[in-house]
């Protein structure tokens, strides 16, 4: 491994030159060593996935358009991949880090991700995407700051805090995988973590009168959470790269895979206050601290009202100098409607999860490689319908075809009794409506100032409608952020295709791309 690391370092600059990232923007270099190690997040010794010995992993701080060169060395005894929740990988799904786009990094091997934070700002995170590795750690924060000359619609905070929160199991990720593979549901989580720590295990230090930014991400695998700070109000300023209208909240629901930024002013009497994370929409309520607890009642209306209040700040600049509101998404005519319905069928006697009746099964070759090398028999376009069929569930490697530069309406339908959380790699989308959907609902869409984001919730027995411009060529994962549901099939891939075959639309395959499955033995391209 040591020799491989030295050899790899010699070629990184050459890889950067041929990869096509922008030379005029700064480069940030990272070397990550992936290992197993002992962790004690809930007071019990567990085997966790560490990055450079850290749990959670190292934080990435960068600026809009920075180039990130991340060399990952896999010291585990099994294959490994990292994906980047919310980073759009413009023209470059080669770097997305899901099994549909990348070969896993074999044990003892290295892969270098070459990513540009192209035209993005905001709060995101990375995580291990293979199997149930996500339940063992390996996640960390990604913070993309605005360029110095781009105005931000709030004064600079005195400090910027990251809050990586989510559910946690004392059961090992291997055991959780075996439970799912046997057709059973996951057990209820054992607790909640804040930045890898359990009950009262983490301290945020503040000075009286100063204002702090808290970037909150739900990195769990099973439950929505509620975040609050005892005695303090929170001003929402950002949701996954979009500046929002600056509403005040005493607590904030953060669903699986979602990220927010809030400003909190230390304006109370100097003493200790609780930062509280509790599970949401669960019959048993988990928390990381002591709270006044009433018998649980699941009330959707307050959370739905809160979700509708999260809106775009039209006058604020995003990653570019022009205001966010200069993009009039509501004036663009949609060319296609896609209806996506989640379900929980039993297939071959085992619990599975599905989208439009199709429960996703990984292929023996990453879909992006099969598409690039034109390898037949790996997947079929149209293997998932645009609308739910209402039939019995079945298993397939589901890939939906879509045209570059089209503008689509997607309606997520949820007929189940639990909150769903959906993520789309490679894109931000506009959440135009929530509730009970019919064609008449379009007259009530928010076509002016809804927030653009990459992860959205769908309430029980409800729907969420989004508008999305398909302006990013590639093979993109659409998935449930409930990791058991994702693992057991509630995901598929969207192939956004441009016939131009031009570097203007999509970057070429990386020279250092790992080739596996039916792509083994083929060649990428000349250096």
Short mmCIF file of C-alpha atoms in Angstrom, two decimals, residues 59 75 84 124 149 156 199 220 225 245 334 341 349 353 364 366 409 422 449-450 485 508 515:
data_model
loop_
_atom_site.label_atom_id
_atom_site.label_comp_id
_atom_site.label_asym_id
_atom_site.label_seq_id
_atom_site.Cartn_x
_atom_site.Cartn_y
_atom_site.Cartn_z
CA UNK A 59 -14.53 18.22 7.44
CA UNK A 75 -7.53 -0.27 4.41
CA UNK A 84 -21.17 13.26 -1.80
CA UNK A 124 -23.70 19.14 2.64
CA UNK A 149 -17.09 39.30 -3.74
CA UNK A 156 -20.74 36.93 8.93
CA UNK A 199 -25.77 11.77 25.63
CA UNK A 220 -28.88 8.83 10.05
CA UNK A 225 -35.11 14.28 13.74
CA UNK A 245 -36.30 33.63 3.64
CA UNK A 334 -42.54 21.27 -18.08
CA UNK A 341 -44.60 5.96 -5.66
CA UNK A 349 -41.06 -14.18 0.85
CA UNK A 353 -38.90 -1.74 -0.96
CA UNK A 364 -22.53 -6.83 -11.77
CA UNK A 366 -21.46 -0.05 -12.55
CA UNK A 409 -42.19 17.70 -13.00
CA UNK A 422 -35.93 11.42 -1.12
CA UNK A 449 -40.00 31.53 -4.27
CA UNK A 450 -39.86 27.90 -3.22
CA UNK A 485 -35.25 1.10 2.27
CA UNK A 508 -14.51 12.32 -20.30
CA UNK A 515 -12.76 -0.94 -14.11
#
